[in-house]
């Protein structure tokens, strides 16, 4: 199915010509989830995203679909129970973007966790999250812990707990949800900003004025219900609606660093106490020949679009890594790339950033505007379900619409039709063979299957056309699939969010950036000034993720 700029233009026309049942503002994971859930329940949904999909918080997480073990420390049992159980659902619906991995939780003399508390905590975690038998936790004595992960610091080590978490690609998870919603008939458009709400004579919100950020076009869209799912920007929209009262958003910043595995050669994902007695924990996670580590958790008051990474952020994370792992000290210059994002939490007076609850909450203003705030990536589906439940309840009362329960628990996402999680490895082997038969090397074919799942045949279909391009075949295939099936409108959409090259293969991204811009210029008919501007965008992103002050 096409999901391109042409689709976007058509969708904007349709949204202006029809009265939507629901208009969702925000194309991050929460907005995507709401769109899919509502569309699947028979509502006609439109979604507007002011930048690219997942360009805010939803591409800047720790990239884990995880149960939030640390929330047990804060006695948030319900949060752990809900998101813990969601992990398996996300995995079954999209095994290609969700990978189970064993997480090692070492405990040290004087640390937050001890042998007893770790064992009890992990047992509770397994129970609450309904973990599968073969993924249940086990405990290791110090010498066995070092056998499992030789780079753990040995001084003061009292043992480790080992349990399963799920690594994901947050931006790709978001796009796969949106593609599925589009397949179901949702009208979706990125780079369209909501500038104003439209109200009826009773003061009820009935539409929005929008600005097309690419063309400058403006227009109006009307809907029976409007949902504000704009993450860090929810309070800005509540201000537009004059309904920012009571609880407000509290933004905290999280930073992650990417280091080559040669400098940070761990083979397991590690969840560890920071060695600063600040009650914080960090993840160090191997991925694609790199190790990424984070996160910080500091109050943030600036522009949520680009929170930035400071030298102080980098030094804090590296100090933690260098004290916790038995490796030659990692230097600032060893950091290949980084990312930062803000968490849109619900403000709680007097609490430190790490102590603020990750629970979600729905606000319903006097005008009828629904706002969803807080929450975690892992819990996106349940959050979406709660929002659509409320929206549909109102529509059933006001419009006599049939009330239907959510049907997303077993709904495969785009790319997820691989026979289920248990058969994914068999699927990967079969599709690698197809790729090799076409002349694609083993490693590239494997990476493509893992990235695109059951959409990989559509990606392979661009191989023949790649012969006329200066781009390497793999880049050509991924880019053109992105242009025609993933609404890639700017080079940064592809390099940062659809392919993750600017995060996990930055040298390659630097090498191909000009060719990518040229290829997209041919596709879209850009003039030279536009190409120069987009190259500057990429260079700005590279500087922001590699130069620290």
XYZ file of C-alpha atoms in Angstrom:
549
model
C 0.000 0.000 0.000
C 1.227 3.501 -0.882
C 1.977 5.865 2.003
C 3.770 8.712 0.262
C 3.670 12.470 -0.261
C 0.861 11.891 -2.778
C -1.047 10.053 -0.034
C -0.414 12.987 2.304
C -1.767 15.528 -0.212
C -4.855 13.354 -0.800
C -5.349 12.908 2.947
C -5.286 16.659 3.559
C -7.934 17.136 0.860
C -10.119 14.422 2.377
C -9.748 15.861 5.871
C -10.891 19.272 4.628
C -13.837 17.839 2.688
C -15.261 15.476 5.325
C -16.445 15.790 8.887
C -14.120 13.442 10.750
C -15.239 11.401 13.718
C -11.901 12.044 15.421
C -8.972 14.350 14.708
C -5.746 13.401 16.495
C -3.065 16.051 16.961
C 0.371 14.456 17.275
C 2.109 11.726 15.266
C 4.198 10.172 18.023
C 3.562 6.701 19.410
C 0.531 7.789 21.467
C -1.155 9.641 18.605
C -0.357 6.732 16.286
C -1.852 4.240 18.736
C -5.040 6.285 19.193
C -5.402 6.616 15.413
C -5.105 2.871 14.843
C -7.402 1.937 17.724
C -10.145 4.398 16.725
C -9.945 3.568 13.007
C -10.115 -0.145 13.792
C -13.285 0.484 15.824
C -15.028 1.988 12.815
C -14.367 5.700 13.352
C -12.999 7.913 10.585
C -9.805 9.379 11.965
C -7.430 12.059 10.765
C -4.021 12.771 12.296
C -1.824 15.854 11.941
C 1.841 15.960 12.963
C 3.624 19.336 12.864
C 7.007 17.790 12.039
C 7.866 14.215 11.078
C 6.291 11.200 12.744
C 8.052 10.224 16.004
C 10.307 13.281 15.755
C 9.717 14.233 19.408
C 9.881 11.921 22.406
C 8.929 8.850 20.344
C 12.327 8.592 18.626
C 14.411 9.594 21.635
C 13.681 6.940 24.248
C 15.987 4.214 25.606
C 14.491 2.108 22.798
C 13.153 -0.545 25.137
C 9.681 -1.986 25.358
C 10.177 -2.714 29.033
C 8.157 -3.253 32.155
C 9.742 -0.570 34.263
C 11.371 -2.688 36.940
C 12.495 0.465 38.757
C 8.873 1.498 39.308
C 8.603 -1.381 41.768
C 10.989 0.632 43.936
C 8.377 3.406 43.905
C 5.597 0.869 44.608
C 3.897 1.645 41.290
C 2.665 -1.921 41.040
C -0.179 -1.099 38.618
C 2.201 0.638 36.183
C 4.551 -2.382 36.236
C 1.674 -4.806 35.822
C 0.147 -2.991 32.871
C 3.260 -2.153 30.891
C 4.898 -5.466 31.794
C 2.062 -7.380 30.189
C 2.059 -5.039 27.188
C 5.635 -6.017 26.272
C 4.591 -9.442 25.011
C 1.659 -7.956 23.057
C 3.911 -5.439 21.291
C 6.345 -8.251 20.486
C 3.715 -10.577 19.035
C 2.227 -7.797 16.890
C 5.581 -6.540 15.575
C 8.421 -9.041 16.141
C 10.556 -7.319 13.496
C 10.912 -4.122 15.541
C 10.934 -5.762 18.992
C 13.734 -8.094 20.078
C 13.796 -10.027 23.377
C 17.141 -9.660 25.125
C 18.499 -10.848 28.448
C 19.165 -7.965 30.812
C 21.792 -8.329 33.534
C 21.134 -6.449 36.782
C 24.365 -6.540 38.833
C 24.203 -5.617 42.498
C 27.071 -4.260 44.528
C 27.914 -3.658 48.141
C 26.101 -0.486 49.202
C 23.949 -0.336 46.024
C 20.198 0.093 45.643
C 19.606 -3.600 45.025
C 20.872 -6.538 47.071
C 20.590 -10.272 46.537
C 17.303 -10.560 48.420
C 15.642 -7.415 47.035
C 16.714 -8.309 43.469
C 15.362 -11.852 43.749
C 12.070 -10.650 45.249
C 11.788 -7.732 42.806
C 12.401 -9.900 39.743
C 10.023 -12.577 40.994
C 7.315 -9.930 41.447
C 8.185 -8.546 38.024
C 7.802 -11.981 36.387
C 4.480 -12.472 38.177
C 3.045 -9.017 37.392
C 4.240 -9.050 33.781
C 3.068 -12.659 33.219
C 6.470 -13.537 31.802
C 6.751 -16.695 29.660
C 8.409 -19.703 31.351
C 11.508 -19.637 29.170
C 12.010 -15.925 29.867
C 11.800 -16.040 33.677
C 14.532 -14.487 35.751
C 17.416 -16.318 37.345
C 20.080 -15.282 39.842
C 23.864 -15.499 39.550
C 26.614 -15.624 42.171
C 29.448 -13.072 41.654
C 31.758 -15.486 39.807
C 28.933 -16.645 37.477
C 27.902 -13.019 36.871
C 31.447 -12.232 35.692
C 31.405 -15.327 33.469
C 28.216 -14.042 31.841
C 29.542 -10.494 31.467
C 33.330 -10.349 31.862
C 33.433 -6.556 31.694
C 31.450 -6.028 34.904
C 33.463 -4.326 37.615
C 34.429 -7.049 40.098
C 35.105 -4.924 43.196
C 32.142 -5.128 45.548
C 30.105 -7.310 43.163
C 27.676 -9.463 45.151
C 25.876 -11.136 42.253
C 23.365 -10.381 39.496
C 19.809 -10.994 38.463
C 19.108 -11.859 34.820
C 15.721 -11.221 33.221
C 14.220 -10.496 29.813
C 13.423 -7.078 28.383
C 12.565 -6.166 24.783
C 14.687 -3.833 22.687
C 12.832 -1.847 20.030
C 13.294 0.805 17.383
C 10.911 3.425 18.754
C 10.654 5.518 15.570
C 10.027 2.442 13.429
C 7.454 1.086 15.879
C 5.599 4.397 15.515
C 5.706 4.346 11.708
C 4.510 0.714 11.606
C 1.496 1.632 13.767
C 0.697 4.576 11.466
C 1.089 2.491 8.303
C -1.372 -0.028 9.731
C -3.806 2.782 10.558
C -3.433 4.103 6.997
C -4.136 0.602 5.671
C -7.356 0.659 7.714
C -8.361 3.985 6.134
C -7.036 6.699 8.484
C -6.072 10.041 6.923
C -2.521 10.834 8.035
C -0.283 13.829 7.296
C 3.081 14.949 8.639
C 4.495 18.492 8.520
C 1.082 20.042 9.176
C 0.806 22.289 12.234
C -2.377 23.058 14.157
C -2.425 26.812 14.755
C -5.875 27.464 16.216
C -9.001 25.700 17.401
C -12.442 26.400 15.935
C -15.457 26.485 18.273
C -19.218 26.363 17.860
C -21.628 28.859 19.457
C -21.683 26.829 22.680
C -17.896 27.026 23.010
C -17.379 23.396 22.027
C -14.308 22.626 19.934
C -15.299 21.497 16.446
C -12.210 21.910 14.301
C -8.756 23.363 13.711
C -6.986 25.819 11.457
C -3.789 24.259 10.088
C -0.618 25.374 8.335
C 1.113 23.085 5.836
C 4.751 23.488 6.874
C 6.040 22.433 3.434
C 3.857 24.490 1.105
C 2.588 27.320 3.300
C -0.995 26.315 2.498
C -3.567 26.902 5.248
C -6.990 25.420 5.791
C -9.583 24.105 8.222
C -10.494 20.601 9.326
C -13.648 19.723 11.267
C -14.190 16.750 13.566
C -16.760 15.560 16.098
C -13.999 14.917 18.639
C -10.440 16.243 18.880
C -7.641 14.517 20.785
C -4.488 16.339 21.831
C -1.710 13.724 21.861
C 1.176 16.093 21.233
C 3.506 14.876 23.995
C 5.758 17.707 25.213
C 3.472 20.207 23.454
C 0.188 19.203 25.128
C 0.211 22.255 27.401
C 0.736 24.593 24.418
C -2.445 23.219 22.848
C -4.269 23.387 26.184
C -3.285 27.076 26.325
C -4.709 27.573 22.816
C -7.881 25.953 24.152
C -7.698 28.127 27.311
C -7.932 24.935 29.372
C -4.448 24.723 30.902
C -5.682 24.470 34.467
C -4.837 22.221 37.416
C -2.208 19.651 36.522
C 0.512 20.690 34.078
C 3.360 19.027 32.235
C 6.779 18.587 33.770
C 9.471 18.055 31.157
C 12.620 16.114 32.031
C 15.534 15.553 29.684
C 17.103 12.190 28.878
C 20.404 11.764 27.020
C 21.905 8.642 25.406
C 25.385 8.136 23.955
C 26.508 5.731 21.213
C 29.998 4.194 21.424
C 31.629 1.615 19.162
C 31.694 -1.920 20.582
C 35.502 -1.922 20.287
C 35.574 0.760 23.007
C 32.601 -0.582 24.993
C 32.639 -4.335 24.281
C 29.852 -5.691 26.492
C 27.847 -8.613 25.095
C 24.802 -8.317 27.374
C 22.366 -5.518 28.070
C 23.144 -4.186 31.564
C 20.867 -2.283 33.953
C 22.929 -0.781 36.740
C 22.965 1.637 39.648
C 24.861 4.821 38.874
C 27.887 4.918 41.185
C 27.040 8.408 42.491
C 24.519 7.579 45.247
C 21.918 9.650 43.378
C 19.255 6.893 43.310
C 19.466 6.710 39.526
C 19.926 3.757 37.213
C 21.249 3.408 33.670
C 21.067 1.011 30.752
C 24.003 -0.047 28.563
C 22.731 -1.928 25.514
C 24.634 -3.562 22.613
C 23.122 -2.921 19.176
C 24.406 -3.246 15.598
C 28.103 -3.211 16.511
C 27.659 -0.319 18.942
C 26.779 0.082 22.604
C 24.421 2.828 23.657
C 24.172 4.021 27.212
C 21.857 6.318 29.157
C 19.940 8.002 30.432
C 20.094 11.236 32.348
C 16.985 12.573 34.063
C 17.106 16.325 34.639
C 14.468 19.051 34.719
C 14.111 20.825 31.386
C 12.584 24.215 30.569
C 13.747 24.911 26.993
C 12.475 24.097 23.499
C 11.285 20.458 23.459
C 12.184 20.115 19.760
C 15.937 19.976 20.345
C 16.876 19.654 24.023
C 20.554 19.204 23.098
C 23.377 17.278 24.734
C 25.790 19.181 26.966
C 29.337 18.263 27.901
C 28.069 17.858 31.493
C 25.498 15.270 30.267
C 28.225 13.340 28.448
C 30.669 13.448 31.350
C 28.001 12.223 33.791
C 27.167 9.181 31.636
C 30.798 8.359 30.861
C 31.785 8.668 34.529
C 29.081 6.102 35.345
C 30.279 3.736 32.587
C 33.949 4.095 33.508
C 33.298 3.339 37.182
C 30.923 0.429 36.528
C 32.762 -1.486 33.784
C 36.204 -3.040 33.707
C 37.251 -1.453 30.397
C 39.815 1.185 29.371
C 38.217 4.557 30.229
C 35.863 5.835 27.536
C 36.723 9.399 26.512
C 34.401 12.133 25.235
C 35.961 11.764 21.770
C 34.915 8.082 21.743
C 31.252 9.115 21.598
C 30.200 8.572 17.962
C 26.720 10.053 18.252
C 24.077 10.877 20.819
C 20.446 11.766 21.179
C 18.365 13.654 23.694
C 14.657 13.964 24.246
C 12.175 15.157 26.799
C 9.728 13.087 28.822
C 6.323 14.781 29.120
C 5.466 13.836 32.712
C 2.611 15.106 34.854
C 3.967 17.555 37.434
C 4.137 16.413 41.052
C 5.155 19.086 43.541
C 8.420 18.533 45.385
C 9.517 15.402 43.497
C 12.868 14.891 41.793
C 12.705 14.079 38.054
C 13.441 10.363 38.620
C 10.680 10.112 41.236
C 7.858 11.552 39.106
C 5.324 8.926 38.127
C 5.268 7.656 34.533
C 1.528 7.031 34.720
C -0.734 8.507 32.063
C -3.802 10.662 32.535
C -6.616 11.943 30.327
C -7.773 15.565 30.695
C -11.149 16.578 29.254
C -11.656 20.324 28.920
C -14.912 22.288 29.077
C -14.675 22.730 25.298
C -14.618 18.960 24.822
C -10.924 18.725 23.922
C -9.366 15.427 25.034
C -5.726 15.542 26.125
C -3.611 12.486 26.922
C -0.479 13.151 28.982
C 2.271 11.158 30.655
C 2.753 7.452 30.094
C 5.469 5.270 28.600
C 6.315 3.950 25.144
C 5.544 0.393 26.275
C 2.052 1.308 27.413
C 1.036 3.130 24.220
C -1.628 0.578 23.216
C -3.416 0.608 26.574
C -3.222 4.412 26.746
C -4.769 4.575 23.288
C -7.505 2.166 24.286
C -8.455 4.307 27.321
C -8.653 7.475 25.207
C -10.748 5.866 22.460
C -13.020 4.293 25.102
C -13.869 7.786 26.379
C -14.210 9.306 22.905
C -16.447 6.493 21.675
C -18.573 6.582 24.813
C -19.351 10.261 24.130
C -20.027 9.582 20.454
C -22.337 6.691 21.312
C -24.353 8.967 23.625
C -24.353 12.042 21.358
C -24.502 10.412 17.918
C -25.960 6.985 18.686
C -22.768 5.393 17.410
C -22.313 1.698 18.141
C -19.844 1.183 20.977
C -17.147 -1.329 20.089
C -14.365 -2.631 22.266
C -10.717 -2.185 21.313
C -9.444 -4.854 18.928
C -5.739 -3.972 18.860
C -4.473 -6.633 21.279
C -4.064 -9.169 18.470
C -3.806 -6.739 15.552
C -0.563 -7.238 13.625
C 1.240 -4.008 12.816
C 2.591 -3.219 9.364
C 5.509 -5.605 8.752
C 4.372 -7.898 11.569
C 2.800 -10.643 9.449
C 5.605 -13.128 10.079
C 3.698 -16.020 11.659
C 4.048 -14.775 15.255
C 7.013 -14.237 17.543
C 7.835 -17.946 17.791
C 8.215 -18.217 13.999
C 10.083 -14.973 13.385
C 13.515 -16.611 13.219
C 12.250 -19.099 10.612
C 10.771 -16.177 8.644
C 14.115 -14.320 8.817
C 16.008 -17.339 7.416
C 13.524 -17.728 4.549
C 13.639 -14.047 3.578
C 17.430 -13.876 3.838
C 17.533 -16.705 1.294
C 15.255 -14.675 -1.001
C 17.574 -11.669 -0.621
C 20.695 -13.733 -1.329
C 19.034 -15.236 -4.390
C 18.514 -11.671 -5.639
C 22.225 -10.953 -5.116
C 22.071 -9.162 -1.760
C 24.800 -10.123 0.695
C 23.896 -12.072 3.846
C 24.427 -9.271 6.405
C 22.470 -6.717 4.376
C 19.594 -9.139 3.753
C 19.460 -9.996 7.467
C 19.389 -6.307 8.442
C 16.608 -5.601 5.919
C 14.436 -8.481 7.159
C 14.849 -7.369 10.772
C 14.029 -3.754 9.884
C 11.048 -4.314 7.596
C 9.610 -7.687 8.589
C 6.909 -8.858 6.187
C 7.331 -5.672 4.124
C 10.812 -6.777 3.070
C 9.591 -8.094 -0.299
C 8.392 -4.580 -1.137
C 11.866 -3.274 -0.227
C 13.530 -5.965 -2.375
C 11.347 -4.871 -5.309
C 13.421 -1.684 -5.688
C 16.647 -3.626 -6.319
C 16.494 -3.573 -10.126
C 15.924 0.195 -10.310
C 18.962 0.770 -8.049
C 21.302 -0.068 -10.929
C 20.768 3.423 -12.407
C 21.561 5.241 -9.142
C 24.820 6.402 -7.585
C 23.518 5.122 -4.263
C 24.499 1.674 -3.081
C 21.611 -0.772 -3.721
C 20.707 -1.131 -0.018
C 20.442 2.626 0.509
C 18.507 3.000 -2.729
C 16.025 0.282 -1.760
C 15.492 1.625 1.759
C 15.187 5.234 0.623
C 12.711 4.543 -2.194
C 10.641 2.272 0.016
C 10.607 5.160 2.513
C 9.563 7.692 -0.138
C 6.666 5.590 -1.407
C 5.581 3.626 1.673
C 6.733 5.601 4.751
C 5.971 9.240 3.892
C 9.631 10.350 3.880
C 9.519 14.031 2.926
C 12.920 15.298 4.072
C 16.369 13.669 4.039
C 16.514 13.837 7.842
C 13.320 11.731 8.035
C 15.153 8.919 6.290
C 18.625 9.262 7.806
C 17.496 9.738 11.394
C 14.133 8.045 11.913
C 13.460 5.494 9.150
C 17.004 4.079 8.936
C 18.630 5.183 12.273
C 21.891 5.759 10.372
C 22.564 9.072 12.099
C 22.410 7.240 15.432
C 24.022 3.845 14.859
C 26.035 4.257 11.634
C 26.954 7.924 11.565
C 30.051 7.468 9.388
C 27.911 5.870 6.704
C 25.331 8.664 7.062
C 28.064 11.256 6.540
C 29.318 9.365 3.476
C 25.903 9.141 1.775
C 24.166 12.368 2.873
C 24.850 14.237 -0.386
C 23.783 11.280 -2.510
C 20.575 10.938 -0.472
C 19.760 14.636 -0.983
C 20.489 14.356 -4.731
C 18.325 11.235 -5.067
C 15.436 12.911 -3.223
C 15.894 16.093 -5.279
C 15.441 14.021 -8.446
C 12.359 12.380 -6.954
C 10.713 15.576 -5.691
C 12.114 18.094 -8.204
C 13.878 20.280 -5.624
C 15.920 23.286 -6.710
C 19.500 23.867 -5.602
C 18.563 26.179 -2.713
C 16.275 23.504 -1.234
C 19.028 20.904 -1.504
C 21.512 23.207 0.247
C 18.995 23.846 3.047
C 18.368 20.134 3.574
C 22.108 19.386 3.623
C 22.470 22.090 6.274
C 19.709 20.347 8.287
C 21.684 17.109 8.226
C 24.949 18.842 9.152
C 23.193 20.593 12.042
C 21.932 17.227 13.315
C 25.409 15.686 13.030
C 26.940 18.599 14.968
C 24.225 18.466 17.634
C 24.876 14.765 18.223
C 28.688 14.864 18.142
C 29.880 18.253 19.468
C 29.322 18.949 23.165
C 29.700 22.216 25.109
